Amino acid sequence: NKKAIVELLFWKNPTIACEMTKGYSSLQEGEGPPKSRVPPWTPQEEQELRELYWKYKEVEGEDVIAAILAHLPSPGRTRRQVVKQLVRM
């Protein structure tokens, strides 16, 4: 590939580097690094999050997000996901 030198001038991730060496479209669906997809919030989870926020937002001297995470029924949510969802709502 005569244009490979131009491609090497820019940063690449491992997947693109693998495609460059093995040929484009060589990776099949599902191969390569796993996608970090955040599971979407269900309406029930949003309602629970809303209720927990209103319950703990007035508590003095306590971290609201930590309290929400401790009482959130669905495990696996990170602090960042909760904050981002609260801002979105």
Short mmCIF file of C-alpha atoms in Angstrom, two decimals:
data_model
loop_
_atom_site.label_atom_id
_atom_site.label_comp_id
_atom_site.label_asym_id
_atom_site.label_seq_id
_atom_site.Cartn_x
_atom_site.Cartn_y
_atom_site.Cartn_z
CA ASN A 1 0.00 0.00 0.00
CA LYS A 2 1.71 3.17 -1.21
CA LYS A 3 -0.39 5.35 1.10
CA ALA A 4 0.63 3.48 4.29
CA ILE A 5 3.32 6.07 5.01
CA VAL A 6 0.70 8.81 5.15
CA GLU A 7 -1.43 6.71 7.50
CA LEU A 8 1.52 6.15 9.82
CA LEU A 9 1.78 9.91 10.42
CA PHE A 10 -1.37 9.84 12.57
CA TRP A 11 -2.10 8.10 15.88
CA LYS A 12 -3.70 4.68 15.58
CA ASN A 13 -5.42 2.37 18.01
CA PRO A 14 -4.58 -1.35 18.05
CA THR A 15 -7.59 -2.28 15.92
CA ILE A 16 -6.66 0.08 13.11
CA ALA A 17 -3.02 -1.02 13.25
CA CYS A 18 -4.14 -4.65 12.92
CA GLU A 19 -6.30 -3.76 9.93
CA MET A 20 -3.39 -1.93 8.30
CA THR A 21 -1.14 -4.97 8.59
CA LYS A 22 -3.71 -7.66 7.74
CA GLY A 23 -5.76 -5.69 5.25
CA TYR A 24 -8.82 -3.57 5.71
CA SER A 25 -12.06 -5.31 6.64
CA SER A 26 -10.02 -8.27 7.87
CA LEU A 27 -11.55 -8.09 11.33
CA GLN A 28 -14.85 -9.86 11.54
CA GLU A 29 -17.75 -8.63 13.64
CA GLY A 30 -17.08 -9.25 17.33
CA GLU A 31 -13.28 -9.38 17.03
CA GLY A 32 -10.91 -6.80 18.37
CA PRO A 33 -11.06 -4.94 21.65
CA PRO A 34 -14.39 -5.12 23.49
CA LYS A 35 -16.68 -2.14 23.22
CA SER A 36 -17.28 -0.40 26.51
CA ARG A 37 -20.99 0.17 26.21
CA VAL A 38 -22.84 1.50 29.19
CA PRO A 39 -26.19 -0.22 29.63
CA PRO A 40 -29.02 2.27 29.12
CA TRP A 41 -31.05 3.46 32.07
CA THR A 42 -34.51 1.91 32.23
CA PRO A 43 -37.49 4.06 33.20
CA GLN A 44 -37.67 2.20 36.52
CA GLU A 45 -34.01 2.95 37.26
CA GLU A 46 -34.53 6.60 36.36
CA GLN A 47 -37.50 6.80 38.71
CA GLU A 48 -35.52 5.17 41.53
CA LEU A 49 -32.61 7.53 40.88
CA ARG A 50 -34.94 10.53 40.96
CA GLU A 51 -36.51 9.39 44.25
CA LEU A 52 -33.13 8.73 45.86
CA TYR A 53 -31.85 12.12 44.75
CA TRP A 54 -34.80 13.95 46.27
CA LYS A 55 -34.43 11.88 49.45
CA TYR A 56 -30.69 12.55 49.97
CA LYS A 57 -30.14 15.98 48.44
CA GLU A 58 -30.99 17.85 51.66
CA VAL A 59 -28.86 15.73 54.02
CA GLU A 60 -26.13 17.89 55.54
CA GLY A 61 -22.55 16.65 55.63
CA GLU A 62 -23.16 13.62 53.44
CA ASP A 63 -22.12 12.96 49.87
CA VAL A 64 -25.34 12.74 47.87
CA ILE A 65 -23.89 10.53 45.14
CA ALA A 66 -22.33 8.12 47.65
CA ALA A 67 -25.69 7.80 49.41
CA ILE A 68 -27.46 7.17 46.11
CA LEU A 69 -24.90 4.53 45.09
CA ALA A 70 -25.30 2.79 48.44
CA HIS A 71 -29.07 2.56 48.05
CA LEU A 72 -29.33 2.07 44.30
CA PRO A 73 -30.90 -1.37 43.73
CA SER A 74 -29.11 -2.07 40.43
CA PRO A 75 -25.42 -2.79 41.12
CA GLY A 76 -22.73 -2.08 38.56
CA ARG A 77 -23.38 1.64 38.12
CA THR A 78 -20.39 3.87 38.65
CA ARG A 79 -20.32 7.26 40.30
CA ARG A 80 -19.69 8.88 36.95
CA GLN A 81 -22.69 7.14 35.34
CA VAL A 82 -24.97 8.29 38.16
CA VAL A 83 -23.76 11.89 37.97
CA LYS A 84 -24.08 11.95 34.19
CA GLN A 85 -27.62 10.56 34.36
CA LEU A 86 -28.65 13.08 37.04
CA VAL A 87 -27.35 15.94 34.90
CA ARG A 88 -29.16 14.55 31.87
CA MET A 89 -32.43 14.23 33.79
#
